[in-house]
Coordinates of C-alpha atoms in Angstrom, one line a residue:
M33 CA 19.8 27.4 55.5
S34 CA 22.6 25.2 55.7
H35 CA 26.0 26.4 56.6
N36 CA 28.0 23.8 55.8
P37 CA 30.0 23.3 52.1
R38 CA 28.4 22.7 49.4
A39 CA 30.2 20.1 46.8
L40 CA 28.7 21.4 43.9
D41 CA 29.0 25.0 45.1
G42 CA 30.0 26.9 41.5
V43 CA 28.5 24.4 39.2
R44 CA 26.0 25.4 36.3
V45 CA 23.1 23.4 35.3
L46 CA 20.9 24.4 32.7
D47 CA 18.1 22.5 32.8
L48 CA 15.8 21.8 29.3
S49 CA 14.5 18.4 30.9
R50 CA 11.0 18.2 32.4
V51 CA 8.4 15.3 33.6
L52 CA 11.2 13.0 35.8
A53 CA 14.3 11.4 34.7
G54 CA 15.6 14.6 34.1
P55 CA 14.1 16.9 37.0
W56 CA 15.1 14.0 39.2
S57 CA 18.8 14.1 37.8
T58 CA 19.1 18.3 38.2
Q59 CA 17.6 18.4 41.5
I60 CA 20.0 15.6 43.0
L61 CA 22.9 18.4 41.6
A62 CA 20.3 21.5 43.0
D63 CA 20.2 19.3 46.9
F64 CA 24.5 19.8 46.6
G65 CA 25.0 23.1 45.9
A66 CA 24.4 23.4 41.6
D67 CA 22.9 26.7 41.0
V68 CA 20.1 24.7 38.4
F69 CA 18.4 27.1 35.7
K70 CA 15.1 25.3 34.9
V71 CA 14.1 26.4 31.8
E72 CA 10.4 26.0 31.1
Q73 CA 7.2 26.9 28.4
P74 CA 6.1 30.4 29.2
G75 CA 2.7 30.0 31.2
R76 CA 2.6 25.8 30.8
G77 CA 5.7 25.1 32.5
D78 CA 6.8 21.3 33.0
D79 CA 4.3 18.9 32.0
T80 CA 4.0 17.3 35.2
R81 CA 2.4 21.0 37.3
A82 CA -0.8 19.7 35.6
W83 CA -0.6 15.9 36.8
G84 CA -3.5 15.9 39.5
P85 CA -4.7 15.7 41.4
P86 CA -3.2 15.9 44.1
F87 CA -2.2 19.5 43.9
L88 CA -0.8 21.8 47.1
Q89 CA -3.6 23.3 49.2
L90 CA -3.8 26.5 49.5
P91 CA -4.7 29.0 52.0
D92 CA -8.1 29.1 51.3
G93 CA -8.7 25.1 50.6
G94 CA -8.4 25.5 46.9
D95 CA -5.7 23.8 44.5
D96 CA -3.2 25.4 43.4
P97 CA -2.8 24.2 39.7
Q98 CA 0.7 24.7 39.3
E99 CA 1.8 22.6 41.7
S100 CA 1.0 19.4 41.7
A101 CA 2.2 16.6 44.1
Y102 CA 4.6 14.9 41.1
Y103 CA 6.0 18.1 40.2
L104 CA 6.6 19.1 44.2
C105 CA 8.8 15.4 44.2
A106 CA 11.7 16.7 41.6
N107 CA 11.7 20.4 41.7
R108 CA 13.1 21.8 45.0
N109 CA 16.7 24.1 45.3
K110 CA 15.8 25.1 41.5
R111 CA 15.1 28.4 40.4
S112 CA 12.9 28.8 37.2
A113 CA 12.7 30.9 34.0
A114 CA 10.2 31.2 31.5
I115 CA 11.9 30.9 27.8
D116 CA 9.8 30.3 24.9
I117 CA 13.0 28.3 22.8
A118 CA 10.9 27.4 19.9
R119 CA 11.1 31.1 18.8
P120 CA 15.0 32.2 17.3
E121 CA 15.0 35.2 19.7
G122 CA 14.8 32.3 22.8
A123 CA 17.0 29.8 21.1
A124 CA 19.4 32.2 20.9
L125 CA 19.1 33.2 24.4
I126 CA 19.7 29.4 25.6
R127 CA 22.8 29.4 23.5
R128 CA 24.1 32.3 25.3
L129 CA 23.1 30.8 29.1
A130 CA 24.8 27.2 27.5
A131 CA 27.9 29.1 27.2
Q132 CA 28.1 30.2 30.6
A133 CA 26.9 26.5 32.1
D134 CA 28.9 23.7 33.2
V135 CA 26.4 21.1 32.5
L136 CA 23.1 20.9 30.3
V137 CA 20.7 18.3 30.8
E138 CA 17.8 18.0 28.3
N139 CA 15.4 14.7 27.5
F140 CA 13.9 16.2 24.2
K141 CA 13.8 13.1 21.4
V142 CA 16.6 12.0 19.4
G143 CA 17.4 15.3 17.1
G144 CA 14.6 17.2 18.9
L145 CA 16.8 20.4 19.6
A146 CA 18.8 20.5 16.1
K147 CA 16.3 22.8 14.7
Y148 CA 16.8 25.1 17.3
G149 CA 20.5 24.9 17.2
L150 CA 20.8 23.6 20.6
D151 CA 22.0 19.8 19.7
Y152 CA 25.1 18.7 21.2
A153 CA 27.7 19.6 18.0
S154 CA 25.7 23.3 18.0
I155 CA 26.3 23.7 22.0
A156 CA 29.8 22.0 22.0
A157 CA 31.2 24.6 19.8
I158 CA 30.2 27.4 21.8
N159 CA 31.5 25.9 25.1
P160 CA 33.7 22.9 24.6
R161 CA 34.1 22.4 28.1
L162 CA 30.0 21.6 28.7
V163 CA 28.8 18.3 29.9
Y164 CA 25.7 17.4 27.7
C165 CA 23.6 15.4 29.2
S166 CA 20.9 13.6 26.7
I167 CA 17.9 11.4 28.4
T168 CA 15.8 9.3 26.0
G169 CA 13.5 6.4 26.0
F170 CA 16.1 4.5 23.8
G171 CA 19.3 6.3 23.0
Q172 CA 20.9 8.3 20.2
D173 CA 21.2 5.8 17.8
G174 CA 20.3 2.0 17.6
P175 CA 16.9 0.3 16.0
Y176 CA 14.4 2.6 18.6
A177 CA 16.4 6.3 18.5
K178 CA 13.6 7.9 16.9
R179 CA 10.6 6.4 19.3
G180 CA 9.5 8.0 22.2
G181 CA 10.3 7.0 25.4
Y182 CA 8.0 5.9 28.5
D183 CA 9.0 4.4 31.7
Y184 CA 6.2 1.9 31.6
L185 CA 7.6 0.7 28.2
A186 CA 11.2 0.5 29.4
Q187 CA 9.8 -1.4 32.1
G188 CA 8.2 -4.0 30.1
M189 CA 11.0 -4.2 27.0
G190 CA 13.7 -3.9 29.3
G191 CA 12.8 -7.4 31.3
L192 CA 11.5 -6.1 35.0
M193 CA 7.3 -6.7 34.1
S194 CA 8.4 -10.2 33.3
V195 CA 9.5 -10.7 36.5
T196 CA 7.0 -8.9 38.6
G197 CA 3.7 -10.2 39.6
T198 CA 2.9 -13.8 40.9
A199 CA 3.5 -17.1 38.5
D200 CA 0.0 -17.8 37.6
G201 CA -0.8 -13.7 36.8
P202 CA -0.1 -11.2 34.6
P203 CA 3.1 -8.9 33.8
L204 CA 3.1 -6.1 36.1
K205 CA 4.7 -2.9 36.5
V206 CA 6.3 -1.4 39.9
G207 CA 4.1 1.0 41.6
V208 CA 6.3 4.1 40.3
A209 CA 8.2 5.0 37.7
I210 CA 11.6 2.6 38.7
A211 CA 12.8 3.3 35.1
D212 CA 12.9 7.0 34.9
L213 CA 14.3 7.3 38.4
S214 CA 16.8 5.2 38.1
T215 CA 17.8 6.6 34.6
G216 CA 17.7 9.8 36.6
M217 CA 20.6 8.6 39.6
Y218 CA 22.8 6.8 36.4
A219 CA 22.4 10.5 34.7
T220 CA 23.6 12.0 37.7
V221 CA 26.5 9.5 38.2
S222 CA 27.5 9.9 34.7
I223 CA 27.6 14.1 35.3
L224 CA 29.6 13.8 38.0
M225 CA 31.9 11.5 36.2
A226 CA 32.4 13.7 33.2
L227 CA 32.6 16.9 35.0
R228 CA 35.6 15.8 36.9
H229 CA 36.9 14.9 33.4
A230 CA 36.1 18.3 32.6
E231 CA 37.7 19.7 35.8
R232 CA 41.1 17.8 34.8
T233 CA 40.9 18.6 31.3
G234 CA 38.6 21.1 30.2
E235 CA 37.2 18.8 27.9
G236 CA 33.2 18.3 27.4
Q237 CA 31.4 15.3 26.3
Q238 CA 28.3 14.3 25.8
I239 CA 26.4 11.6 28.0
D240 CA 23.5 9.4 26.2
V241 CA 21.6 7.7 28.5
S242 CA 18.2 6.0 27.9
L243 CA 15.5 4.4 29.8
L244 CA 15.8 1.0 28.1
D245 CA 19.5 1.0 28.5
T246 CA 19.1 1.9 32.1
Q247 CA 16.6 -0.8 32.9
I248 CA 18.3 -3.9 31.4
A249 CA 21.4 -3.0 33.4
M250 CA 19.0 -2.8 36.8
M251 CA 18.0 -6.5 36.3
A252 CA 21.3 -6.8 37.8
N253 CA 21.5 -10.6 39.1
Q254 CA 18.5 -11.4 37.2
A255 CA 19.6 -10.5 33.9
S256 CA 23.0 -11.9 34.7
S257 CA 21.2 -15.7 35.9
Y258 CA 19.8 -15.5 32.0
L259 CA 23.1 -15.0 30.9
V260 CA 24.9 -17.7 33.0
A261 CA 22.4 -20.1 32.6
G262 CA 20.4 -19.3 29.1
K263 CA 16.9 -19.3 31.3
A264 CA 14.5 -16.7 31.7
P265 CA 13.4 -16.5 35.5
G266 CA 9.8 -15.7 35.0
R267 CA 7.5 -14.3 37.9
L268 CA 8.0 -15.5 41.4
G269 CA 5.6 -13.1 43.1
N270 CA 7.4 -12.0 46.5
R271 CA 9.7 -14.9 46.3
H272 CA 13.5 -14.2 45.6
P273 CA 15.0 -16.5 42.7
T274 CA 17.8 -18.1 44.7
V275 CA 16.6 -17.5 48.3
V276 CA 14.2 -19.2 50.8
P277 CA 12.8 -18.7 53.0
Y278 CA 12.9 -14.9 51.5
T279 CA 8.7 -13.8 51.0
T280 CA 5.7 -12.4 52.6
F281 CA 3.7 -14.2 54.9
E282 CA 0.3 -13.7 56.4
V283 CA -0.1 -13.2 60.3
A284 CA -2.5 -12.0 62.5
G285 CA -2.8 -8.2 61.8
G286 CA -1.5 -8.0 58.7
T287 CA 1.8 -8.9 56.4
V288 CA 5.4 -9.7 56.9
I289 CA 8.7 -10.1 54.9
L290 CA 11.0 -12.9 56.1
A291 CA 14.2 -12.0 54.7
V292 CA 16.6 -15.3 55.6
G293 CA 19.4 -14.8 53.9
N294 CA 22.0 -17.6 54.9
D295 CA 21.5 -20.7 57.0
G296 CA 22.5 -19.1 60.0
Q297 CA 19.8 -17.1 59.9
F298 CA 17.5 -19.9 59.1
R299 CA 18.7 -21.6 62.1
A300 CA 18.4 -18.7 64.3
F301 CA 14.5 -18.4 62.7
C302 CA 13.9 -21.9 63.7
A303 CA 15.2 -21.4 67.2
A304 CA 13.1 -18.6 68.0
M305 CA 10.0 -20.3 66.5
D306 CA 10.2 -23.4 68.9
R307 CA 10.8 -25.5 65.7
P308 CA 15.0 -25.9 66.1
E309 CA 14.4 -29.5 64.1
W310 CA 13.8 -27.9 60.9
G311 CA 17.6 -26.6 60.9
S312 CA 18.8 -29.8 60.7
D313 CA 16.2 -31.2 58.1
P314 CA 18.1 -32.4 55.7
R315 CA 15.5 -30.8 53.2
F316 CA 16.1 -27.6 54.6
A317 CA 19.5 -27.2 56.2
T318 CA 21.1 -25.3 53.5
G319 CA 20.2 -23.1 50.8
P320 CA 20.2 -25.0 48.0
A321 CA 18.2 -27.3 49.8
R322 CA 15.8 -25.0 50.8
L323 CA 15.2 -23.6 47.0
T324 CA 14.6 -27.5 46.2
N325 CA 11.9 -27.8 48.8
R326 CA 10.6 -24.2 48.7
D327 CA 7.1 -24.9 48.6
A328 CA 7.5 -27.2 51.5
L329 CA 9.0 -25.5 53.4
E330 CA 7.0 -22.3 52.6
A331 CA 3.9 -24.3 53.9
L332 CA 5.3 -25.3 57.0
I333 CA 6.0 -21.9 58.0
A334 CA 2.7 -20.0 56.5
D335 CA 0.9 -22.4 58.9
L336 CA 3.2 -21.7 61.8
L337 CA 3.2 -17.8 61.6
K338 CA -0.6 -17.1 60.9
D339 CA -2.2 -16.6 63.7
Q340 CA 1.0 -14.6 65.2
P341 CA 0.7 -11.3 66.3
R342 CA 2.8 -8.9 63.9
E343 CA 4.3 -6.6 66.0
A344 CA 4.7 -9.3 68.8
L345 CA 6.2 -11.6 66.2
I346 CA 8.5 -9.2 64.2
A347 CA 9.9 -8.4 67.8
R348 CA 10.7 -11.6 68.7
L349 CA 12.8 -12.4 65.3
E350 CA 14.7 -9.0 65.4
A351 CA 15.5 -10.1 68.7
A352 CA 17.0 -13.4 67.8
G353 CA 18.7 -11.3 64.9
V354 CA 16.6 -12.8 61.7
P355 CA 15.9 -10.0 59.3
V356 CA 12.0 -9.5 59.3
G357 CA 9.7 -6.4 58.8
P358 CA 6.1 -5.2 58.1
V359 CA 4.6 -4.8 54.9
N360 CA 3.9 -0.8 55.2
T361 CA 1.3 1.7 53.9
L362 CA 2.7 5.2 53.3
E363 CA 0.6 6.1 56.0
D364 CA 2.6 3.7 58.1
V365 CA 5.6 4.8 56.6
F366 CA 5.3 8.2 57.4
A367 CA 4.2 7.8 61.2
D368 CA 7.6 5.5 61.5
P369 CA 9.8 7.1 64.0
F370 CA 12.7 6.2 61.7
V371 CA 11.2 8.8 59.6
E372 CA 11.6 11.7 62.0
A373 CA 15.0 10.2 63.4
R374 CA 16.5 10.0 60.0
A375 CA 15.1 13.8 59.0
T376 CA 13.3 11.9 55.7
V377 CA 11.2 14.9 55.0
H378 CA 12.4 18.3 54.8
R379 CA 9.3 20.5 55.1
F380 CA 9.1 24.4 53.4
R381 CA 7.3 26.9 54.5
R382 CA 6.2 29.0 52.0
E383 CA 5.3 33.1 52.7
D384 CA 1.3 32.6 52.7
G385 CA 2.0 30.0 55.5
V386 CA 1.5 26.9 53.2
E387 CA 3.4 24.2 54.1
V388 CA 5.2 22.1 51.4
P389 CA 6.7 18.6 52.4
S390 CA 9.3 16.9 50.4
V391 CA 11.4 13.9 50.9
A392 CA 14.7 14.2 51.2
Y393 CA 17.6 13.2 49.8
P394 CA 18.5 10.1 51.4
G395 CA 22.5 9.8 51.8
K396 CA 24.0 11.4 54.4
L397 CA 27.4 13.2 53.7
S398 CA 29.5 14.1 56.7
R399 CA 30.9 16.7 55.2
T400 CA 28.9 18.5 52.4
P401 CA 25.1 17.4 53.0
A402 CA 22.2 18.1 50.8
D403 CA 20.7 21.3 52.1
Y404 CA 17.1 22.6 51.1
R405 CA 17.5 26.0 49.6
R406 CA 14.6 26.7 47.6
L407 CA 11.2 25.4 47.5
P408 CA 10.1 24.2 43.8
P409 CA 9.6 27.0 41.8
R410 CA 6.4 28.6 40.0
V411 CA 7.0 28.9 36.4
G412 CA 9.4 31.6 35.6
E413 CA 9.2 32.6 39.0
Q414 CA 13.2 33.7 38.4
T415 CA 13.3 34.4 35.0
R416 CA 14.5 38.0 35.4
E417 CA 17.3 37.4 38.5
M418 CA 18.4 34.5 36.3
L419 CA 18.9 36.2 33.2
A420 CA 20.9 39.0 35.4
D421 CA 23.0 36.7 37.1
W422 CA 23.9 34.3 34.3
L423 CA 24.4 37.1 31.6
G424 CA 24.3 40.1 33.6
M425 CA 21.6 41.1 31.3
G426 CA 19.9 44.8 32.2
A427 CA 16.5 45.7 32.9
E428 CA 15.9 47.3 29.8
E429 CA 17.2 44.1 27.5
I430 CA 14.7 42.1 29.7
A431 CA 11.7 43.8 29.6
A432 CA 12.4 43.9 25.8
L433 CA 12.6 40.1 25.6
E434 CA 9.1 40.0 28.2
T435 CA 7.7 42.6 25.6
Q436 CA 8.3 40.5 22.6
G437 CA 6.8 37.3 24.3
V438 CA 10.3 35.4 24.4
I439 CA 10.2 35.2 27.9
A440 CA 7.8 35.8 31.0
Q441 CA 8.4 36.4 34.7
G442 CA 6.1 34.1 36.9

């Protein structure tokens, strides 16, 4: 356990979210010291617990049906309490917890929490300093507000799939739920800004962050190019819309990425590959010229590189200052010395000896780094502990709620 100060020590987060965007956000907060109270449905828990295989392997070789790899990726450093919010007593318990929280994160459909008295207006009346973050597919208002939202839809509706894939192929989604993950990141940034405001003024607020808003924002230069020029960019495969050569090439032993970002790097590439004349050729000497003559230049480079051994080529171009790298499988990624040197993977060890690997938070903060205190919890693992910690609830009251079926201990 780290002995460094934690940036978010003392911040209490009531986490009513599930699946990915919300849990991704609350995991980041938890990594930096926030006390995250994950509320789950008794018995079942977060939907992603069952999204496998793969599942965590038990000492006897069997699967742990609560511990899918998907669930494990977004729920470390949290404590889980199983509370049935559909029951009046459960909703009342959530309101008591919200009164003690600094942040509440939820990803129910628009209006879905109002019937339980857990919507922003109801909770703000109890705790006006609360930062209440609502994550949805399409926002709290607008023409699609009532629709359910999914990452795949956001990638398609937000334009990402229109620029992903080969020019003559179908539109493709990205290989991870990038709209969910990006929304989780934007939610985290928004929560931290709202917390800063609440600390200064005592005034909370609702944050409305949606997958589609986020995906449109993440189109970045592609969106800007369309807004400026009025022309949709289309699919380019691995090519860059404006920089050449900036794509993949097949070589002996695999595939390499060549990412030449300016004229100096292009001349360095030409010199390293014994083709200095390309650097002064009017067709290729400048970025705009290379873009105009992309097909001709890429054909020359493809022919030049096709028989080059991959590792030797990478070393040669790296030595010349040319941005280059391999296209790795995940097996390659986690065997790379970078991973160990940068502590990219944290490995928890359970009491039964099972190892639980987790990809670490990527930012390296010199004074308040992320730390990893808790394994992803089992459903309701800390129900009694959390109610005692946050509400000072005694054993008798907790037992009564258990008997009524309002809460469950994992």
